[in-house]
Structure formats: structure tokens, C-alpha cells
mmCIF file of C-alpha atoms in Angstrom:
data_model
loop_
_atom_site.group_PDB
_atom_site.id
_atom_site.type_symbol
_atom_site.label_atom_id
_atom_site.label_comp_id
_atom_site.label_asym_id
_atom_site.label_seq_id
_atom_site.Cartn_x
_atom_site.Cartn_y
_atom_site.Cartn_z
ATOM 1 C CA MET X 1 -56.053 -117.860 -113.151
ATOM 2 C CA SER X 2 -57.416 -114.488 -114.268
ATOM 3 C CA GLU X 3 -56.727 -113.305 -117.799
ATOM 4 C CA VAL X 4 -54.555 -110.419 -116.559
ATOM 5 C CA ILE X 5 -52.368 -112.733 -114.460
ATOM 6 C CA ARG X 6 -52.137 -115.268 -117.292
ATOM 7 C CA LYS X 7 -50.938 -112.637 -119.749
ATOM 8 C CA SER X 8 -48.513 -111.178 -117.205
ATOM 9 C CA VAL X 9 -46.965 -114.617 -116.678
ATOM 10 C CA LEU X 10 -46.708 -115.060 -120.448
ATOM 11 C CA LEU X 11 -44.898 -111.732 -120.688
ATOM 12 C CA LEU X 12 -42.402 -112.683 -117.977
ATOM 13 C CA HIS X 13 -41.758 -116.045 -119.622
ATOM 14 C CA ALA X 14 -41.198 -114.312 -122.961
ATOM 15 C CA MET X 15 -38.695 -111.935 -121.324
ATOM 16 C CA LYS X 16 -36.506 -114.658 -119.860
ATOM 17 C CA PRO X 17 -32.973 -113.460 -120.754
ATOM 18 C CA THR X 18 -30.664 -115.503 -122.944
ATOM 19 C CA GLU X 19 -27.077 -115.057 -124.076
ATOM 20 C CA GLU X 20 -28.364 -113.530 -127.308
ATOM 21 C CA ARG X 21 -31.060 -111.252 -125.928
ATOM 22 C CA GLU X 22 -32.006 -109.439 -122.721
ATOM 23 C CA GLU X 23 -34.391 -106.633 -123.807
ATOM 24 C CA TRP X 24 -37.636 -106.413 -125.751
ATOM 25 C CA SER X 25 -39.887 -103.606 -126.973
ATOM 26 C CA ALA X 26 -43.618 -103.724 -126.355
ATOM 27 C CA THR X 27 -44.143 -104.148 -130.094
ATOM 28 C CA GLU X 28 -41.823 -107.164 -130.213
ATOM 29 C CA LEU X 29 -43.563 -108.800 -127.252
ATOM 30 C CA SER X 30 -46.959 -108.090 -128.808
ATOM 31 C CA ARG X 31 -45.907 -109.768 -132.036
ATOM 32 C CA ASP X 32 -44.282 -112.753 -130.307
ATOM 33 C CA LEU X 33 -47.256 -113.440 -128.014
ATOM 34 C CA GLY X 34 -50.142 -112.382 -130.216
ATOM 35 C CA ILE X 35 -51.381 -109.928 -127.570
ATOM 36 C CA PRO X 36 -52.550 -106.421 -128.614
ATOM 37 C CA VAL X 37 -49.758 -103.885 -128.163
ATOM 38 C CA GLN X 38 -51.989 -101.630 -126.029
ATOM 39 C CA THR X 39 -52.543 -104.534 -123.620
ATOM 40 C CA VAL X 40 -48.817 -105.278 -123.541
ATOM 41 C CA HIS X 41 -48.032 -101.630 -122.741
ATOM 42 C CA ARG X 42 -50.547 -101.626 -119.896
ATOM 43 C CA LEU X 43 -49.260 -104.872 -118.411
ATOM 44 C CA LEU X 44 -45.620 -103.803 -118.707
ATOM 45 C CA SER X 45 -46.379 -100.517 -116.941
ATOM 46 C CA SER X 46 -47.988 -102.405 -114.049
ATOM 47 C CA LEU X 47 -45.096 -104.871 -113.851
ATOM 48 C CA GLU X 48 -42.613 -101.992 -113.964
ATOM 49 C CA GLU X 49 -44.348 -100.274 -111.039
ATOM 50 C CA GLN X 50 -43.881 -103.437 -108.992
ATOM 51 C CA GLY X 51 -40.217 -103.829 -109.981
ATOM 52 C CA LEU X 52 -40.815 -107.044 -111.912
ATOM 53 C CA VAL X 53 -39.644 -105.522 -115.181
ATOM 54 C CA TYR X 54 -37.248 -102.675 -115.869
ATOM 55 C CA ARG X 55 -37.317 -100.224 -118.782
ATOM 56 C CA SER X 56 -33.936 -98.992 -119.965
ATOM 57 C CA PRO X 57 -33.828 -95.174 -120.200
ATOM 58 C CA GLU X 58 -31.408 -95.489 -123.119
ATOM 59 C CA THR X 59 -33.162 -98.051 -125.351
ATOM 60 C CA ARG X 60 -36.714 -97.695 -123.922
ATOM 61 C CA LYS X 61 -36.914 -101.486 -124.063
ATOM 62 C CA PHE X 62 -37.941 -103.800 -121.249
ATOM 63 C CA ARG X 63 -36.138 -106.586 -119.441
ATOM 64 C CA MET X 64 -36.716 -108.626 -116.305
ATOM 65 C CA GLY X 65 -36.409 -106.545 -113.143
ATOM 66 C CA LEU X 66 -34.024 -107.672 -110.436
ATOM 67 C CA LEU X 67 -36.889 -107.904 -107.951
ATOM 68 C CA ILE X 68 -37.584 -111.267 -109.563
ATOM 69 C CA LEU X 69 -34.490 -112.486 -107.725
ATOM 70 C CA GLN X 70 -36.563 -112.420 -104.568
ATOM 71 C CA LEU X 71 -39.233 -114.559 -106.183
ATOM 72 C CA GLY X 72 -36.812 -117.262 -107.264
ATOM 73 C CA LEU X 73 -37.445 -116.860 -110.972
ATOM 74 C CA ALA X 74 -34.973 -117.434 -113.752
ATOM 75 C CA GLY X 75 -33.435 -113.984 -113.996
ATOM 76 C CA LYS X 76 -30.740 -114.662 -111.415
ATOM 77 C CA ASN X 77 -29.250 -117.662 -113.146
ATOM 78 C CA ASN X 78 -29.025 -115.772 -116.412
ATOM 79 C CA LEU X 79 -27.121 -112.796 -115.100
ATOM 80 C CA SER X 80 -23.735 -113.236 -116.762
ATOM 81 C CA VAL X 81 -21.952 -111.392 -113.957
ATOM 82 C CA ARG X 82 -23.168 -113.873 -111.401
ATOM 83 C CA LYS X 83 -22.442 -116.895 -113.577
ATOM 84 C CA GLN X 84 -18.886 -115.779 -114.277
ATOM 85 C CA SER X 85 -18.131 -114.774 -110.680
ATOM 86 C CA VAL X 86 -19.652 -117.485 -108.512
ATOM 87 C CA ASP X 87 -16.524 -119.693 -108.355
ATOM 88 C CA ILE X 88 -14.239 -116.713 -107.703
ATOM 89 C CA VAL X 89 -16.513 -115.395 -104.952
ATOM 90 C CA GLN X 90 -16.801 -118.779 -103.271
ATOM 91 C CA GLU X 91 -13.018 -119.186 -103.292
ATOM 92 C CA LEU X 92 -12.595 -115.704 -101.804
ATOM 93 C CA VAL X 93 -15.020 -116.560 -98.998
ATOM 94 C CA ARG X 94 -13.156 -119.820 -98.348
ATOM 95 C CA LYS X 95 -9.769 -118.087 -98.121
ATOM 96 C CA THR X 96 -10.747 -115.012 -96.108
ATOM 97 C CA LYS X 97 -13.577 -116.468 -93.981
ATOM 98 C CA ASN X 98 -15.466 -113.219 -94.646
ATOM 99 C CA PRO X 99 -18.872 -112.696 -96.303
ATOM 100 C CA VAL X 100 -18.680 -111.535 -99.933
ATOM 101 C CA PHE X 101 -21.467 -110.076 -102.053
ATOM 102 C CA LEU X 102 -22.158 -108.848 -105.575
ATOM 103 C CA THR X 103 -24.046 -105.691 -106.509
ATOM 104 C CA VAL X 104 -25.271 -104.593 -109.944
ATOM 105 C CA PRO X 105 -26.620 -101.192 -111.055
ATOM 106 C CA GLU X 106 -30.242 -100.817 -112.082
ATOM 107 C CA GLY X 107 -31.446 -97.329 -112.887
ATOM 108 C CA GLU X 108 -30.582 -95.032 -109.981
ATOM 109 C CA GLU X 109 -29.955 -97.906 -107.584
ATOM 110 C CA GLY X 110 -27.590 -100.747 -106.892
ATOM 111 C CA VAL X 111 -29.144 -104.160 -106.216
ATOM 112 C CA LEU X 112 -27.450 -106.882 -104.176
ATOM 113 C CA ILE X 113 -27.762 -110.050 -106.261
ATOM 114 C CA GLU X 114 -25.555 -112.542 -104.420
ATOM 115 C CA TYR X 115 -24.432 -112.876 -100.797
ATOM 116 C CA ILE X 116 -22.257 -115.762 -99.644
ATOM 117 C CA SER X 117 -21.248 -116.147 -96.020
ATOM 118 C CA PRO X 118 -18.640 -118.584 -94.658
ATOM 119 C CA GLY X 119 -20.078 -121.707 -93.109
ATOM 120 C CA THR X 120 -23.488 -121.362 -94.788
ATOM 121 C CA PRO X 121 -24.454 -122.187 -98.386
ATOM 122 C CA LYS X 122 -26.036 -118.817 -99.208
ATOM 123 C CA SER X 123 -27.863 -116.034 -97.427
ATOM 124 C CA LYS X 124 -31.264 -115.151 -98.877
ATOM 125 C CA GLU X 125 -32.157 -112.277 -96.548
ATOM 126 C CA LEU X 126 -30.049 -109.623 -98.223
ATOM 127 C CA THR X 127 -30.608 -110.709 -101.816
ATOM 128 C CA GLY X 128 -32.570 -108.028 -103.637
ATOM 129 C CA THR X 129 -31.594 -105.248 -101.188
ATOM 130 C CA ARG X 130 -31.496 -101.860 -102.924
ATOM 131 C CA PHE X 131 -29.550 -98.671 -102.191
ATOM 132 C CA PHE X 132 -29.131 -95.507 -104.218
ATOM 133 C CA LEU X 133 -25.897 -95.384 -106.214
ATOM 134 C CA PHE X 134 -24.496 -92.682 -103.923
ATOM 135 C CA GLU X 135 -24.953 -94.901 -100.829
ATOM 136 C CA GLY X 136 -22.330 -97.383 -99.658
ATOM 137 C CA ALA X 137 -18.937 -98.352 -101.035
ATOM 138 C CA PHE X 138 -20.491 -101.169 -103.070
ATOM 139 C CA ASN X 139 -22.473 -98.573 -105.065
ATOM 140 C CA LYS X 140 -20.065 -95.644 -105.023
ATOM 141 C CA VAL X 141 -17.330 -97.825 -106.514
ATOM 142 C CA MET X 142 -19.634 -98.394 -109.505
ATOM 143 C CA LEU X 143 -20.760 -94.769 -109.713
ATOM 144 C CA ALA X 144 -17.131 -93.595 -109.728
ATOM 145 C CA PHE X 145 -16.446 -95.473 -112.964
ATOM 146 C CA MET X 146 -19.713 -94.736 -114.741
ATOM 147 C CA LYS X 147 -19.895 -92.293 -117.615
ATOM 148 C CA LYS X 148 -20.092 -88.636 -116.615
ATOM 149 C CA GLN X 149 -23.636 -88.345 -117.923
ATOM 150 C CA ARG X 150 -24.802 -91.038 -115.484
ATOM 151 C CA GLN X 151 -22.917 -89.406 -112.632
ATOM 152 C CA LEU X 152 -24.485 -86.021 -113.380
ATOM 153 C CA LYS X 153 -27.967 -87.538 -113.117
ATOM 154 C CA MET X 154 -27.167 -88.741 -109.618
ATOM 155 C CA PHE X 155 -25.775 -85.346 -108.626
ATOM 156 C CA GLU X 156 -28.939 -83.691 -109.944
ATOM 157 C CA MET X 157 -31.011 -86.064 -107.860
ATOM 158 C CA LEU X 158 -28.920 -85.361 -104.764
ATOM 159 C CA SER X 159 -28.983 -81.600 -105.256
ATOM 160 C CA VAL X 160 -32.692 -81.565 -104.372
ATOM 161 C CA THR X 161 -32.041 -82.763 -100.821
ATOM 162 C CA GLN X 162 -28.335 -82.225 -100.099
ATOM 163 C CA GLU X 163 -26.285 -79.127 -99.400
ATOM 164 C CA SER X 164 -23.597 -78.124 -101.892
ATOM 165 C CA ASN X 165 -20.793 -79.133 -99.526
ATOM 166 C CA LYS X 166 -22.200 -82.684 -99.374
ATOM 167 C CA LEU X 167 -22.168 -82.861 -103.167
ATOM 168 C CA LYS X 168 -18.553 -81.674 -103.179
ATOM 169 C CA GLU X 169 -17.656 -84.356 -100.635
ATOM 170 C CA LEU X 170 -19.193 -87.036 -102.856
ATOM 171 C CA GLU X 171 -17.407 -85.680 -105.925
ATOM 172 C CA ASP X 172 -14.072 -85.735 -104.075
ATOM 173 C CA GLU X 173 -14.765 -89.246 -102.807
ATOM 174 C CA LEU X 174 -15.510 -90.528 -106.317
ATOM 175 C CA THR X 175 -12.263 -88.985 -107.558
ATOM 176 C CA ILE X 176 -10.301 -90.857 -104.869
ATOM 177 C CA ILE X 177 -12.106 -94.106 -105.694
ATOM 178 C CA GLN X 178 -11.196 -93.704 -109.375
ATOM 179 C CA LYS X 179 -7.560 -93.225 -108.416
ATOM 180 C CA GLU X 180 -7.364 -96.073 -105.894
ATOM 181 C CA GLY X 181 -9.661 -98.562 -107.635
ATOM 182 C CA TRP X 182 -11.522 -99.519 -104.461
ATOM 183 C CA ALA X 183 -13.844 -98.050 -101.832
ATOM 184 C CA VAL X 184 -14.808 -98.612 -98.210
ATOM 185 C CA SER X 185 -17.856 -97.697 -96.149
ATOM 186 C CA PHE X 186 -18.922 -98.462 -92.604
ATOM 187 C CA ASN X 187 -22.110 -99.749 -90.984
ATOM 188 C CA GLU X 188 -23.974 -99.979 -94.304
ATOM 189 C CA ILE X 189 -25.043 -103.632 -94.191
ATOM 190 C CA GLN X 190 -24.393 -104.520 -90.566
ATOM 191 C CA PRO X 191 -23.331 -102.482 -87.498
ATOM 192 C CA LYS X 192 -19.623 -102.340 -86.637
ATOM 193 C CA THR X 193 -18.577 -103.646 -90.044
ATOM 194 C CA ALA X 194 -16.712 -102.248 -93.026
ATOM 195 C CA CYS X 195 -17.518 -103.042 -96.656
ATOM 196 C CA ILE X 196 -14.514 -103.114 -98.981
ATOM 197 C CA SER X 197 -15.569 -102.927 -102.627
ATOM 198 C CA ALA X 198 -14.015 -103.004 -106.094
ATOM 199 C CA PRO X 199 -15.574 -102.487 -109.549
ATOM 200 C CA ILE X 200 -16.232 -105.174 -112.153
ATOM 201 C CA PHE X 201 -15.942 -104.286 -115.862
ATOM 202 C CA ASN X 202 -17.151 -106.011 -119.012
ATOM 203 C CA TRP X 203 -15.430 -106.386 -122.377
ATOM 204 C CA GLU X 204 -16.704 -102.939 -123.428
ATOM 205 C CA ASN X 205 -14.919 -101.419 -120.442
ATOM 206 C CA GLU X 206 -18.216 -100.553 -118.754
ATOM 207 C CA VAL X 207 -18.675 -101.013 -115.019
ATOM 208 C CA VAL X 208 -21.358 -103.686 -114.638
ATOM 209 C CA ALA X 209 -21.102 -104.699 -110.981
ATOM 210 C CA SER X 210 -19.084 -104.533 -107.802
ATOM 211 C CA VAL X 211 -17.732 -107.240 -105.536
ATOM 212 C CA SER X 212 -17.542 -106.502 -101.821
ATOM 213 C CA MET X 213 -16.175 -108.092 -98.678
ATOM 214 C CA MET X 214 -17.653 -107.426 -95.248
ATOM 215 C CA VAL X 215 -15.200 -107.347 -92.332
ATOM 216 C CA TRP X 216 -15.386 -106.146 -88.744
ATOM 217 C CA GLU X 217 -14.260 -102.537 -88.273
ATOM 218 C CA GLU X 218 -11.463 -103.637 -85.949
ATOM 219 C CA ALA X 219 -10.185 -106.126 -88.503
ATOM 220 C CA PHE X 220 -10.167 -103.444 -91.190
ATOM 221 C CA ALA X 221 -8.196 -101.064 -88.928
ATOM 222 C CA GLU X 222 -5.697 -103.777 -88.008
ATOM 223 C CA ASP X 223 -5.105 -104.858 -91.611
ATOM 224 C CA THR X 224 -2.162 -102.488 -92.080
ATOM 225 C CA LYS X 225 -0.876 -104.405 -95.106
ATOM 226 C CA GLY X 226 -4.200 -104.039 -96.909
ATOM 227 C CA THR X 227 -4.550 -107.794 -97.385
ATOM 228 C CA ASN X 228 -8.324 -107.708 -97.708
ATOM 229 C CA ILE X 229 -8.177 -104.730 -100.077
ATOM 230 C CA LYS X 230 -5.735 -106.587 -102.311
ATOM 231 C CA SER X 231 -7.942 -109.694 -102.214
ATOM 232 C CA ILE X 232 -11.102 -107.878 -103.250
ATOM 233 C CA LYS X 233 -9.320 -105.968 -106.047
ATOM 234 C CA LYS X 234 -7.820 -109.213 -107.330
ATOM 235 C CA ALA X 235 -11.239 -110.891 -107.309
ATOM 236 C CA ALA X 236 -12.758 -107.957 -109.196
ATOM 237 C CA GLU X 237 -10.033 -108.159 -111.844
ATOM 238 C CA GLU X 238 -10.500 -111.912 -112.213
ATOM 239 C CA ILE X 239 -14.264 -111.565 -112.658
ATOM 240 C CA SER X 240 -13.752 -108.705 -115.117
ATOM 241 C CA SER X 241 -11.334 -110.856 -117.093
ATOM 242 C CA GLU X 242 -13.961 -113.607 -117.256
ATOM 243 C CA LEU X 243 -16.307 -111.004 -118.781
ATOM 244 C CA GLY X 244 -13.716 -110.122 -121.441
ATOM 245 C CA TRP X 245 -12.238 -107.009 -119.840
ATOM 246 C CA ILE X 246 -8.649 -106.199 -120.772
ATOM 247 C CA GLN X 247 -6.566 -104.812 -117.921
ATOM 248 C CA ASN X 248 -5.060 -101.322 -118.116
ATOM 249 C CA ILE X 249 -7.588 -99.912 -120.613
ATOM 250 C CA ARG X 250 -9.914 -98.565 -117.923
ATOM 251 C CA GLN X 251 -11.197 -95.105 -118.682
ATOM 252 C CA VAL X 252 -14.109 -92.953 -117.505
ATOM 253 C CA PHE X 253 -15.822 -90.913 -120.230
#
């Protein structure tokens, strides 16, 4: 094993998230591992480019990137959202016979971290799939409840490539999602399907994930009582409660 690879592996091991800690500065990692801080900075930059680590724009600290999910490393099992939701998601799949998946925000994207389909233990193909936060119900339902500052960053990004009327359409759509508490999009994951999504909140009232159900378009149109919508909203509330969220205090700043 080359020295660069050895030190990179040491860094990733040192960044394994725990209940007490999920982020580290380069200085902290340098001190913990006895590696010069310049070397740590260089290695972290390379790992960040590959999506193996993620640097928070707010704290400027590093944590494991969600791409590690695809490599089967420990990050997945330590994501509190997944740990608190797995039983609820599995029960929802059992009752509805529809695939259900979880998405979490990372930077400007949403990352699919769990996909469970009826009749099969788990589907690995979609795990780690990334979309921008303005793409798909599973991301828009998170964007709608994010702080205005985060939303504005996405609108700034979109303004480079989209016409003003498209931005207005997205703004109107996010307003409706805030009011209704759920979102739907079509043909995002699989042709001729609809994705029904609801937001998941933590104890600080921050949106930390979304839970989504995939149904055939015809089934969505025929569900005049909104049974699937009610099921996905109920699951989102149950997962949020497991994360310490208190119902009826939701607010977007």
C-alpha cells in the first residue's frame, strides 16, 4: 500500500461518524493522526474531489461523503435518519407493496441513501444516486422547507441556465409544497411512475431528509382518496418524531 493510500485510509477511519461527532477540521485530524496539517489538507481536497468526504460550507469542517455508501463503508449505518426510519420504511413497503426510498441533502444535491422494494431485501442499484435539489419531488420537498438562504442559493444557480418564468414556476411549486406538506413528480426514477414525497424533520425543526413512495402513474391517478399520500405523510411524521421533532412547530425561516 502506497503512503498516500495508507494515509487516506487513516483519514477515512478517523472520520467515521459517531453519535457524538460527525465533522472534523483539518487541524483536528492532523493532531489526532500525527500527520502534518499540510498533508491532511492535500489529502482531504483529493478525497473531496472524489466525493469521499464532504466539507460543510457553514462550518468548513469535513465529514464522510455519501459516496462512501456505494463502497459499503460505515457511513451508511451511522446515518441517524436511516437508523431511525428503517423499521417504518419496511412496514410501509409491506403494507403498500410499493417501493420506498430515503433521500438526504448534501450541498446542492439530494442523495438517495436507502431503497427498499417489495419482494426483495434491498436494491443497491439506486443507492448513491444524486439529483440537484430542484429536481424531483424527493428533493423539492426538502428544498421547500429549507431556510430561505439555502433556497436563494439554488435559485442563483438555476438563474444561470433557466428563464425567469421557470424560476417563478419553481417558486410557486415550493409554496404549494409548503402548504400541502408533500410533493409529487413523474418519470424521475423510472418511466411511467410517480414519486410521492414528504419531508423529514429533526428535533431542531430542520428538514434532514425525505421519504418517498414510487407508484405507477395510473395508480396515482386512480387513488382519489389520496391513500398513498396519507401513508407517506404519516411515515414522514413518524420518522421525524423518532428524530425528536415536535408536530405543529414547523416553520421556514
